[in-house]
């Protein structure tokens, strides 16, 4: 045969006896088959010698690394394993608490929204006629959005507003055009508050505006305003007569503490106003009345 065409070398296949010897050595041979293998080894001294050689080899390998296997775990490795276990436990705990927190937020949000759809009878009796359930829910959302906007922008140091008080005329013209209504900037200087500026914000029924005021101590108020769907329009033959406070033809002053900061909010001819700030109810009411009188 031409050597160049010789078949490649192949590893000889192991015999069934060798396979069973390996299985026995590895502890994989079924107990029921062991007596038959022992009887077969008694008739094949060579196979018995092979098994003994394998057993000796395995024992030698075990002895070679016995010192390492019996050594205590190094302190550095123990510390690493301990930290890894603590991090895993902490991660599992955080996931568990995150799940509980998410469930609490969902439950609280559902309850809060359900509450916002229920008119406050005490405030209705004190401040005026109750609007419809639909308009009440919309006004509550308006107040909550005002509080969130206050919480987001009032802490800002460098960019609390888009247009500052030095451009007051431009600010009023710009926001009046965007909101589709001639706006008036209330003057709160008699109460110690000066204008910081204002910005444009999105709303459910179009654009909203926010005006920011600040006193010498650095305390900030925000006036949030924009169109609100109250579900009612005044009769055409009976125009609304404005008074010093919202009358029964309008949505009366309402006080809310459900947002990030307290606020008084009201509606004047389809336009919503919300004055928000970290003040007492009476102090905020005085300022809200002053704002209303200037609109």
PDB file of C-alpha atoms in Angstrom:
ATOM      1  CA  UNK A   1       0.000   0.000   0.000  1.00  0.00           C
ATOM      2  CA  UNK A   2       1.248   3.498  -0.835  1.00  0.00           C
ATOM      3  CA  UNK A   3       2.205   5.115   2.511  1.00  0.00           C
ATOM      4  CA  UNK A   4       0.699   8.420   1.304  1.00  0.00           C
ATOM      5  CA  UNK A   5      -2.684   6.710   1.140  1.00  0.00           C
ATOM      6  CA  UNK A   6      -2.453   4.997   4.516  1.00  0.00           C
ATOM      7  CA  UNK A   7      -5.492   5.595   6.732  1.00  0.00           C
ATOM      8  CA  UNK A   8      -4.955   8.083   9.588  1.00  0.00           C
ATOM      9  CA  UNK A   9      -4.069   6.706  12.980  1.00  0.00           C
ATOM     10  CA  UNK A  10      -7.178   6.001  15.066  1.00  0.00           C
ATOM     11  CA  UNK A  11      -7.400   5.587  18.812  1.00  0.00           C
ATOM     12  CA  UNK A  12      -8.348   1.975  19.450  1.00  0.00           C
ATOM     13  CA  UNK A  13     -11.801   1.639  20.849  1.00  0.00           C
ATOM     14  CA  UNK A  14     -11.993   0.668  24.500  1.00  0.00           C
ATOM     15  CA  UNK A  15     -13.315  -2.769  25.348  1.00  0.00           C
ATOM     16  CA  UNK A  16     -16.532  -3.309  27.286  1.00  0.00           C
ATOM     17  CA  UNK A  17     -14.430  -4.573  30.189  1.00  0.00           C
ATOM     18  CA  UNK A  18     -12.380  -1.358  30.307  1.00  0.00           C
ATOM     19  CA  UNK A  19     -15.565   0.698  30.236  1.00  0.00           C
ATOM     20  CA  UNK A  20     -16.885  -1.182  33.260  1.00  0.00           C
ATOM     21  CA  UNK A  21     -13.530  -0.815  35.051  1.00  0.00           C
ATOM     22  CA  UNK A  22     -13.655   2.959  34.571  1.00  0.00           C
ATOM     23  CA  UNK A  23     -17.229   2.992  35.795  1.00  0.00           C
ATOM     24  CA  UNK A  24     -16.280   1.004  38.895  1.00  0.00           C
ATOM     25  CA  UNK A  25     -13.285   3.228  39.607  1.00  0.00           C
ATOM     26  CA  UNK A  26     -15.439   6.352  39.287  1.00  0.00           C
ATOM     27  CA  UNK A  27     -18.199   4.896  41.452  1.00  0.00           C
ATOM     28  CA  UNK A  28     -20.632   4.802  38.528  1.00  0.00           C
ATOM     29  CA  UNK A  29     -21.017   1.038  38.178  1.00  0.00           C
ATOM     30  CA  UNK A  30     -24.410  -0.199  39.406  1.00  0.00           C
ATOM     31  CA  UNK A  31     -24.159  -2.303  42.564  1.00  0.00           C
ATOM     32  CA  UNK A  32     -25.970  -5.198  40.900  1.00  0.00           C
ATOM     33  CA  UNK A  33     -23.198  -5.480  38.279  1.00  0.00           C
ATOM     34  CA  UNK A  34     -20.240  -5.438  40.672  1.00  0.00           C
ATOM     35  CA  UNK A  35     -20.265  -9.208  41.615  1.00  0.00           C
ATOM     36  CA  UNK A  36     -20.150 -10.178  37.929  1.00  0.00           C
ATOM     37  CA  UNK A  37     -17.204  -7.810  37.305  1.00  0.00           C
ATOM     38  CA  UNK A  38     -15.288  -9.201  40.290  1.00  0.00           C
ATOM     39  CA  UNK A  39     -15.776 -12.743  38.994  1.00  0.00           C
ATOM     40  CA  UNK A  40     -14.572 -11.652  35.550  1.00  0.00           C
ATOM     41  CA  UNK A  41     -11.465  -9.976  37.013  1.00  0.00           C
ATOM     42  CA  UNK A  42     -10.584 -13.221  38.812  1.00  0.00           C
ATOM     43  CA  UNK A  43     -10.336 -14.877  35.375  1.00  0.00           C
ATOM     44  CA  UNK A  44      -8.368 -11.970  33.767  1.00  0.00           C
ATOM     45  CA  UNK A  45      -5.229 -11.167  35.802  1.00  0.00           C
ATOM     46  CA  UNK A  46      -4.145  -8.540  33.255  1.00  0.00           C
ATOM     47  CA  UNK A  47      -7.391  -6.575  33.675  1.00  0.00           C
ATOM     48  CA  UNK A  48      -7.022  -6.878  37.442  1.00  0.00           C
ATOM     49  CA  UNK A  49      -3.490  -5.459  37.232  1.00  0.00           C
ATOM     50  CA  UNK A  50      -4.732  -2.578  35.072  1.00  0.00           C
ATOM     51  CA  UNK A  51      -7.396  -1.718  37.646  1.00  0.00           C
ATOM     52  CA  UNK A  52      -4.844  -1.763  40.457  1.00  0.00           C
ATOM     53  CA  UNK A  53      -2.528   0.518  38.434  1.00  0.00           C
ATOM     54  CA  UNK A  54      -5.350   3.012  37.879  1.00  0.00           C
ATOM     55  CA  UNK A  55      -6.203   2.972  41.577  1.00  0.00           C
ATOM     56  CA  UNK A  56      -2.570   3.635  42.490  1.00  0.00           C
ATOM     57  CA  UNK A  57      -2.374   6.479  39.982  1.00  0.00           C
ATOM     58  CA  UNK A  58      -5.492   8.126  41.385  1.00  0.00           C
ATOM     59  CA  UNK A  59      -4.170   7.822  44.946  1.00  0.00           C
ATOM     60  CA  UNK A  60      -0.842   9.337  43.901  1.00  0.00           C
ATOM     61  CA  UNK A  61      -2.590  12.338  42.327  1.00  0.00           C
ATOM     62  CA  UNK A  62      -4.604  12.859  45.476  1.00  0.00           C
ATOM     63  CA  UNK A  63      -1.486  12.730  47.640  1.00  0.00           C
ATOM     64  CA  UNK A  64       0.299  15.187  45.319  1.00  0.00           C
ATOM     65  CA  UNK A  65      -2.164  17.993  46.226  1.00  0.00           C
ATOM     66  CA  UNK A  66      -3.186  16.741  49.666  1.00  0.00           C
ATOM     67  CA  UNK A  67      -1.397  19.603  51.445  1.00  0.00           C
ATOM     68  CA  UNK A  68      -3.177  22.224  49.376  1.00  0.00           C
ATOM     69  CA  UNK A  69      -6.554  20.572  49.859  1.00  0.00           C
ATOM     70  CA  UNK A  70      -6.050  20.413  53.625  1.00  0.00           C
ATOM     71  CA  UNK A  71      -4.807  24.000  53.976  1.00  0.00           C
ATOM     72  CA  UNK A  72      -7.183  26.537  55.534  1.00  0.00           C
ATOM     73  CA  UNK A  73      -8.750  29.068  53.155  1.00  0.00           C
ATOM     74  CA  UNK A  74      -6.485  32.162  52.891  1.00  0.00           C
ATOM     75  CA  UNK A  75      -7.874  35.168  54.844  1.00  0.00           C
ATOM     76  CA  UNK A  76      -7.965  37.363  51.724  1.00  0.00           C
ATOM     77  CA  UNK A  77     -10.039  34.794  49.857  1.00  0.00           C
ATOM     78  CA  UNK A  78     -12.332  34.318  52.859  1.00  0.00           C
ATOM     79  CA  UNK A  79     -12.876  38.089  53.033  1.00  0.00           C
ATOM     80  CA  UNK A  80     -13.635  38.218  49.308  1.00  0.00           C
ATOM     81  CA  UNK A  81     -16.142  35.381  49.594  1.00  0.00           C
ATOM     82  CA  UNK A  82     -17.762  37.041  52.614  1.00  0.00           C
ATOM     83  CA  UNK A  83     -18.105  40.368  50.785  1.00  0.00           C
ATOM     84  CA  UNK A  84     -19.569  38.642  47.743  1.00  0.00           C
ATOM     85  CA  UNK A  85     -22.105  36.826  49.898  1.00  0.00           C
ATOM     86  CA  UNK A  86     -23.034  40.052  51.719  1.00  0.00           C
ATOM     87  CA  UNK A  87     -23.460  41.901  48.413  1.00  0.00           C
ATOM     88  CA  UNK A  88     -25.661  39.124  47.091  1.00  0.00           C
ATOM     89  CA  UNK A  89     -27.767  39.182  50.261  1.00  0.00           C
ATOM     90  CA  UNK A  90     -28.003  42.978  50.096  1.00  0.00           C
ATOM     91  CA  UNK A  91     -28.995  42.886  46.428  1.00  0.00           C
ATOM     92  CA  UNK A  92     -31.719  40.342  47.129  1.00  0.00           C
ATOM     93  CA  UNK A  93     -32.937  42.461  50.036  1.00  0.00           C
ATOM     94  CA  UNK A  94     -32.986  45.606  47.865  1.00  0.00           C
ATOM     95  CA  UNK A  95     -34.973  43.825  45.170  1.00  0.00           C
ATOM     96  CA  UNK A  96     -37.383  42.583  47.822  1.00  0.00           C
ATOM     97  CA  UNK A  97     -37.809  46.056  49.298  1.00  0.00           C
ATOM     98  CA  UNK A  98     -38.065  47.590  45.813  1.00  0.00           C
ATOM     99  CA  UNK A  99     -40.939  45.244  45.072  1.00  0.00           C
ATOM    100  CA  UNK A 100     -42.637  46.184  48.332  1.00  0.00           C
ATOM    101  CA  UNK A 101     -42.057  49.887  47.636  1.00  0.00           C
ATOM    102  CA  UNK A 102     -43.463  49.573  44.125  1.00  0.00           C
ATOM    103  CA  UNK A 103     -46.537  47.866  45.509  1.00  0.00           C
ATOM    104  CA  UNK A 104     -46.909  50.591  48.137  1.00  0.00           C
ATOM    105  CA  UNK A 105     -46.576  53.348  45.516  1.00  0.00           C
ATOM    106  CA  UNK A 106     -49.199  51.730  43.307  1.00  0.00           C
ATOM    107  CA  UNK A 107     -51.562  51.303  46.254  1.00  0.00           C
ATOM    108  CA  UNK A 108     -50.944  54.834  47.509  1.00  0.00           C
ATOM    109  CA  UNK A 109     -51.336  56.328  44.014  1.00  0.00           C
ATOM    110  CA  UNK A 110     -54.596  54.508  43.454  1.00  0.00           C
ATOM    111  CA  UNK A 111     -55.904  55.751  46.785  1.00  0.00           C
ATOM    112  CA  UNK A 112     -54.659  59.273  46.154  1.00  0.00           C
ATOM    113  CA  UNK A 113     -56.264  59.466  42.722  1.00  0.00           C
ATOM    114  CA  UNK A 114     -59.483  57.998  44.078  1.00  0.00           C
ATOM    115  CA  UNK A 115     -59.426  60.602  46.817  1.00  0.00           C
ATOM    116  CA  UNK A 116     -58.849  63.387  44.294  1.00  0.00           C
ATOM    117  CA  UNK A 117     -62.103  62.438  42.568  1.00  0.00           C
ATOM    118  CA  UNK A 118     -64.087  63.046  45.763  1.00  0.00           C
ATOM    119  CA  UNK A 119     -65.033  66.671  46.581  1.00  0.00           C
ATOM    120  CA  UNK A 120     -63.913  67.928  49.987  1.00  0.00           C
ATOM    121  CA  UNK A 121     -67.176  68.777  51.737  1.00  0.00           C
ATOM    122  CA  UNK A 122     -65.503  70.865  54.412  1.00  0.00           C
ATOM    123  CA  UNK A 123     -63.765  73.101  51.892  1.00  0.00           C
ATOM    124  CA  UNK A 124     -66.940  73.304  49.792  1.00  0.00           C
ATOM    125  CA  UNK A 125     -68.912  74.571  52.756  1.00  0.00           C
ATOM    126  CA  UNK A 126     -66.235  77.127  53.585  1.00  0.00           C
ATOM    127  CA  UNK A 127     -65.274  78.387  50.150  1.00  0.00           C
ATOM    128  CA  UNK A 128     -68.310  78.046  47.884  1.00  0.00           C
ATOM    129  CA  UNK A 129     -70.326  75.835  45.568  1.00  0.00           C
ATOM    130  CA  UNK A 130     -68.987  72.395  44.602  1.00  0.00           C
ATOM    131  CA  UNK A 131     -68.148  71.880  40.923  1.00  0.00           C
ATOM    132  CA  UNK A 132     -69.111  68.678  39.145  1.00  0.00           C
ATOM    133  CA  UNK A 133     -67.183  65.492  39.944  1.00  0.00           C
ATOM    134  CA  UNK A 134     -65.488  65.639  36.539  1.00  0.00           C
ATOM    135  CA  UNK A 135     -64.376  69.268  36.921  1.00  0.00           C
ATOM    136  CA  UNK A 136     -63.322  68.650  40.539  1.00  0.00           C
ATOM    137  CA  UNK A 137     -60.993  65.859  39.425  1.00  0.00           C
ATOM    138  CA  UNK A 138     -59.530  68.082  36.705  1.00  0.00           C
ATOM    139  CA  UNK A 139     -58.948  70.911  39.174  1.00  0.00           C
ATOM    140  CA  UNK A 140     -57.260  68.563  41.620  1.00  0.00           C
ATOM    141  CA  UNK A 141     -54.902  67.419  38.877  1.00  0.00           C
ATOM    142  CA  UNK A 142     -54.252  71.055  37.968  1.00  0.00           C
ATOM    143  CA  UNK A 143     -53.289  71.802  41.576  1.00  0.00           C
ATOM    144  CA  UNK A 144     -51.068  68.733  41.807  1.00  0.00           C
ATOM    145  CA  UNK A 145     -49.288  69.658  38.565  1.00  0.00           C
ATOM    146  CA  UNK A 146     -48.711  73.156  39.932  1.00  0.00           C
ATOM    147  CA  UNK A 147     -47.158  71.699  43.082  1.00  0.00           C
ATOM    148  CA  UNK A 148     -44.886  69.401  41.093  1.00  0.00           C
ATOM    149  CA  UNK A 149     -43.747  72.279  38.863  1.00  0.00           C
ATOM    150  CA  UNK A 150     -42.958  74.318  41.981  1.00  0.00           C
ATOM    151  CA  UNK A 151     -40.959  71.460  43.498  1.00  0.00           C
ATOM    152  CA  UNK A 152     -38.983  70.964  40.266  1.00  0.00           C
ATOM    153  CA  UNK A 153     -38.005  74.571  39.508  1.00  0.00           C
ATOM    154  CA  UNK A 154     -38.018  76.524  42.787  1.00  0.00           C
ATOM    155  CA  UNK A 155     -34.771  74.894  44.098  1.00  0.00           C
ATOM    156  CA  UNK A 156     -32.867  75.848  40.935  1.00  0.00           C
ATOM    157  CA  UNK A 157     -30.060  78.327  41.536  1.00  0.00           C
ATOM    158  CA  UNK A 158     -28.790  79.150  38.040  1.00  0.00           C
ATOM    159  CA  UNK A 159     -31.866  78.404  35.918  1.00  0.00           C
ATOM    160  CA  UNK A 160     -35.047  78.774  37.979  1.00  0.00           C
ATOM    161  CA  UNK A 161     -36.800  80.519  35.054  1.00  0.00           C
ATOM    162  CA  UNK A 162     -36.549  80.725  31.271  1.00  0.00           C
ATOM    163  CA  UNK A 163     -37.006  84.504  31.087  1.00  0.00           C
ATOM    164  CA  UNK A 164     -35.965  86.597  34.085  1.00  0.00           C
ATOM    165  CA  UNK A 165     -37.557  89.705  35.560  1.00  0.00           C
ATOM    166  CA  UNK A 166     -35.264  92.049  33.587  1.00  0.00           C
ATOM    167  CA  UNK A 167     -37.276  91.091  30.461  1.00  0.00           C
ATOM    168  CA  UNK A 168     -40.700  91.371  32.078  1.00  0.00           C
ATOM    169  CA  UNK A 169     -42.450  92.886  29.054  1.00  0.00           C
ATOM    170  CA  UNK A 170     -41.113  90.206  26.713  1.00  0.00           C
ATOM    171  CA  UNK A 171     -42.045  87.509  29.256  1.00  0.00           C
ATOM    172  CA  UNK A 172     -45.667  88.641  29.462  1.00  0.00           C
ATOM    173  CA  UNK A 173     -46.044  89.040  25.698  1.00  0.00           C
ATOM    174  CA  UNK A 174     -44.476  85.658  24.970  1.00  0.00           C
ATOM    175  CA  UNK A 175     -46.529  83.688  27.486  1.00  0.00           C
ATOM    176  CA  UNK A 176     -49.736  85.577  26.596  1.00  0.00           C
ATOM    177  CA  UNK A 177     -49.279  84.532  22.971  1.00  0.00           C
ATOM    178  CA  UNK A 178     -48.548  80.912  23.852  1.00  0.00           C
ATOM    179  CA  UNK A 179     -51.499  80.620  26.273  1.00  0.00           C
ATOM    180  CA  UNK A 180     -53.883  82.532  24.005  1.00  0.00           C
ATOM    181  CA  UNK A 181     -54.889  85.011  26.698  1.00  0.00           C
ATOM    182  CA  UNK A 182     -53.654  88.410  27.820  1.00  0.00           C
ATOM    183  CA  UNK A 183     -51.765  87.777  31.026  1.00  0.00           C
ATOM    184  CA  UNK A 184     -51.080  90.170  33.861  1.00  0.00           C
ATOM    185  CA  UNK A 185     -48.149  89.848  36.213  1.00  0.00           C
ATOM    186  CA  UNK A 186     -49.350  90.270  39.800  1.00  0.00           C
ATOM    187  CA  UNK A 187     -47.383  92.713  41.936  1.00  0.00           C
ATOM    188  CA  UNK A 188     -46.637  91.076  45.278  1.00  0.00           C
ATOM    189  CA  UNK A 189     -44.092  93.642  46.488  1.00  0.00           C
ATOM    190  CA  UNK A 190     -46.487  94.788  49.224  1.00  0.00           C
ATOM    191  CA  UNK A 191     -46.067  91.320  50.742  1.00  0.00           C
ATOM    192  CA  UNK A 192     -42.290  91.355  50.307  1.00  0.00           C
ATOM    193  CA  UNK A 193     -42.075  89.253  47.130  1.00  0.00           C
ATOM    194  CA  UNK A 194     -40.396  90.342  43.908  1.00  0.00           C
ATOM    195  CA  UNK A 195     -40.586  88.706  40.478  1.00  0.00           C
ATOM    196  CA  UNK A 196     -37.823  86.246  39.559  1.00  0.00           C
ATOM    197  CA  UNK A 197     -39.195  85.461  36.079  1.00  0.00           C
ATOM    198  CA  UNK A 198     -41.252  82.832  34.345  1.00  0.00           C
ATOM    199  CA  UNK A 199     -41.325  79.846  32.025  1.00  0.00           C
ATOM    200  CA  UNK A 200     -43.533  77.925  29.603  1.00  0.00           C
ATOM    201  CA  UNK A 201     -44.793  74.473  30.616  1.00  0.00           C
ATOM    202  CA  UNK A 202     -46.972  71.812  28.966  1.00  0.00           C
ATOM    203  CA  UNK A 203     -50.494  71.087  30.254  1.00  0.00           C
ATOM    204  CA  UNK A 204     -53.483  68.852  29.633  1.00  0.00           C
ATOM    205  CA  UNK A 205     -55.382  71.493  27.645  1.00  0.00           C
ATOM    206  CA  UNK A 206     -52.454  73.274  26.020  1.00  0.00           C
ATOM    207  CA  UNK A 207     -49.649  75.459  27.271  1.00  0.00           C
ATOM    208  CA  UNK A 208     -49.243  76.470  30.899  1.00  0.00           C
ATOM    209  CA  UNK A 209     -47.184  79.263  32.433  1.00  0.00           C
ATOM    210  CA  UNK A 210     -45.303  79.568  35.691  1.00  0.00           C
ATOM    211  CA  UNK A 211     -44.298  82.856  37.322  1.00  0.00           C
ATOM    212  CA  UNK A 212     -41.836  82.742  40.212  1.00  0.00           C
ATOM    213  CA  UNK A 213     -41.511  85.197  43.099  1.00  0.00           C
ATOM    214  CA  UNK A 214     -38.981  85.427  45.921  1.00  0.00           C
ATOM    215  CA  UNK A 215     -38.711  87.325  49.216  1.00  0.00           C
ATOM    216  CA  UNK A 216     -35.492  88.704  50.785  1.00  0.00           C
ATOM    217  CA  UNK A 217     -35.104  85.501  52.825  1.00  0.00           C
ATOM    218  CA  UNK A 218     -34.963  83.452  49.620  1.00  0.00           C
ATOM    219  CA  UNK A 219     -38.400  81.839  50.022  1.00  0.00           C
ATOM    220  CA  UNK A 220     -40.028  81.273  46.635  1.00  0.00           C
ATOM    221  CA  UNK A 221     -43.649  81.215  45.466  1.00  0.00           C
ATOM    222  CA  UNK A 222     -44.896  80.115  42.059  1.00  0.00           C
ATOM    223  CA  UNK A 223     -48.061  81.089  40.233  1.00  0.00           C
ATOM    224  CA  UNK A 224     -49.128  78.349  37.807  1.00  0.00           C
ATOM    225  CA  UNK A 225     -51.817  79.170  35.258  1.00  0.00           C
ATOM    226  CA  UNK A 226     -53.486  77.860  32.122  1.00  0.00           C
ATOM    227  CA  UNK A 227     -56.756  76.787  30.530  1.00  0.00           C
ATOM    228  CA  UNK A 228     -58.840  74.324  32.565  1.00  0.00           C
ATOM    229  CA  UNK A 229     -61.926  72.429  31.450  1.00  0.00           C
ATOM    230  CA  UNK A 230     -64.436  72.977  34.266  1.00  0.00           C
ATOM    231  CA  UNK A 231     -67.349  71.422  32.390  1.00  0.00           C
ATOM    232  CA  UNK A 232     -69.448  74.565  32.691  1.00  0.00           C
ATOM    233  CA  UNK A 233     -69.737  77.924  30.869  1.00  0.00           C
ATOM    234  CA  UNK A 234     -71.491  81.062  32.113  1.00  0.00           C
ATOM    235  CA  UNK A 235     -74.773  82.039  30.359  1.00  0.00           C
ATOM    236  CA  UNK A 236     -74.250  84.428  27.448  1.00  0.00           C
ATOM    237  CA  UNK A 237     -76.938  86.836  28.680  1.00  0.00           C
ATOM    238  CA  UNK A 238     -75.404  86.943  32.180  1.00  0.00           C
ATOM    239  CA  UNK A 239     -71.723  87.846  32.006  1.00  0.00           C
ATOM    240  CA  UNK A 240     -69.553  87.019  34.988  1.00  0.00           C
ATOM    241  CA  UNK A 241     -69.114  89.881  37.430  1.00  0.00           C
ATOM    242  CA  UNK A 242     -65.752  89.646  39.152  1.00  0.00           C
ATOM    243  CA  UNK A 243     -65.511  90.391  42.860  1.00  0.00           C
ATOM    244  CA  UNK A 244     -62.631  90.544  45.317  1.00  0.00           C
ATOM    245  CA  UNK A 245     -62.780  86.752  45.709  1.00  0.00           C
ATOM    246  CA  UNK A 246     -64.214  84.038  43.438  1.00  0.00           C
ATOM    247  CA  UNK A 247     -68.020  84.077  43.670  1.00  0.00           C
ATOM    248  CA  UNK A 248     -70.562  81.302  43.252  1.00  0.00           C
ATOM    249  CA  UNK A 249     -70.531  81.682  39.447  1.00  0.00           C
ATOM    250  CA  UNK A 250     -66.888  80.592  39.508  1.00  0.00           C
ATOM    251  CA  UNK A 251     -64.916  77.866  41.231  1.00  0.00           C
ATOM    252  CA  UNK A 252     -64.107  79.188  44.695  1.00  0.00           C
ATOM    253  CA  UNK A 253     -60.697  79.270  46.326  1.00  0.00           C
ATOM    254  CA  UNK A 254     -59.619  75.763  47.285  1.00  0.00           C
ATOM    255  CA  UNK A 255     -56.733  74.796  49.512  1.00  0.00           C
ATOM    256  CA  UNK A 256     -54.611  71.696  48.869  1.00  0.00           C
ATOM    257  CA  UNK A 257     -51.838  70.060  50.870  1.00  0.00           C
ATOM    258  CA  UNK A 258     -51.702  66.882  48.796  1.00  0.00           C
ATOM    259  CA  UNK A 259     -48.815  67.980  46.578  1.00  0.00           C
ATOM    260  CA  UNK A 260     -45.164  68.688  47.405  1.00  0.00           C
ATOM    261  CA  UNK A 261     -46.131  72.117  48.846  1.00  0.00           C
ATOM    262  CA  UNK A 262     -49.431  73.715  49.912  1.00  0.00           C
ATOM    263  CA  UNK A 263     -51.369  75.675  47.301  1.00  0.00           C
ATOM    264  CA  UNK A 264     -54.526  77.692  46.768  1.00  0.00           C
ATOM    265  CA  UNK A 265     -56.166  77.214  43.380  1.00  0.00           C
ATOM    266  CA  UNK A 266     -59.194  78.609  41.602  1.00  0.00           C
ATOM    267  CA  UNK A 267     -60.720  79.104  38.161  1.00  0.00           C
ATOM    268  CA  UNK A 268     -61.648  82.438  36.598  1.00  0.00           C
ATOM    269  CA  UNK A 269     -63.703  82.203  33.365  1.00  0.00           C
ATOM    270  CA  UNK A 270     -62.164  78.919  32.260  1.00  0.00           C
ATOM    271  CA  UNK A 271     -58.619  79.800  33.281  1.00  0.00           C
ATOM    272  CA  UNK A 272     -56.969  78.060  36.193  1.00  0.00           C
ATOM    273  CA  UNK A 273     -54.628  79.631  38.753  1.00  0.00           C
ATOM    274  CA  UNK A 274     -52.620  77.928  41.482  1.00  0.00           C
ATOM    275  CA  UNK A 275     -50.373  79.736  43.941  1.00  0.00           C
ATOM    276  CA  UNK A 276     -47.920  77.338  45.601  1.00  0.00           C
ATOM    277  CA  UNK A 277     -45.306  77.745  48.287  1.00  0.00           C
ATOM    278  CA  UNK A 278     -44.094  76.550  51.710  1.00  0.00           C
ATOM    279  CA  UNK A 279     -46.349  78.895  53.708  1.00  0.00           C
ATOM    280  CA  UNK A 280     -49.146  78.606  56.230  1.00  0.00           C
ATOM    281  CA  UNK A 281     -52.694  78.410  54.940  1.00  0.00           C
ATOM    282  CA  UNK A 282     -53.544  81.951  56.075  1.00  0.00           C
ATOM    283  CA  UNK A 283     -50.392  83.509  54.595  1.00  0.00           C
ATOM    284  CA  UNK A 284     -50.935  81.723  51.300  1.00  0.00           C
ATOM    285  CA  UNK A 285     -54.601  82.777  51.238  1.00  0.00           C
ATOM    286  CA  UNK A 286     -53.652  86.443  51.660  1.00  0.00           C
ATOM    287  CA  UNK A 287     -51.281  86.211  48.724  1.00  0.00           C
ATOM    288  CA  UNK A 288     -53.784  84.246  46.593  1.00  0.00           C
ATOM    289  CA  UNK A 289     -56.420  86.923  47.247  1.00  0.00           C
ATOM    290  CA  UNK A 290     -53.946  89.601  46.174  1.00  0.00           C
ATOM    291  CA  UNK A 291     -53.183  87.683  42.971  1.00  0.00           C
ATOM    292  CA  UNK A 292     -56.885  87.237  42.216  1.00  0.00           C
ATOM    293  CA  UNK A 293     -57.608  90.931  42.675  1.00  0.00           C
ATOM    294  CA  UNK A 294     -54.996  91.830  40.063  1.00  0.00           C
ATOM    295  CA  UNK A 295     -56.251  89.473  37.333  1.00  0.00           C
TER     296      UNK A 295
END
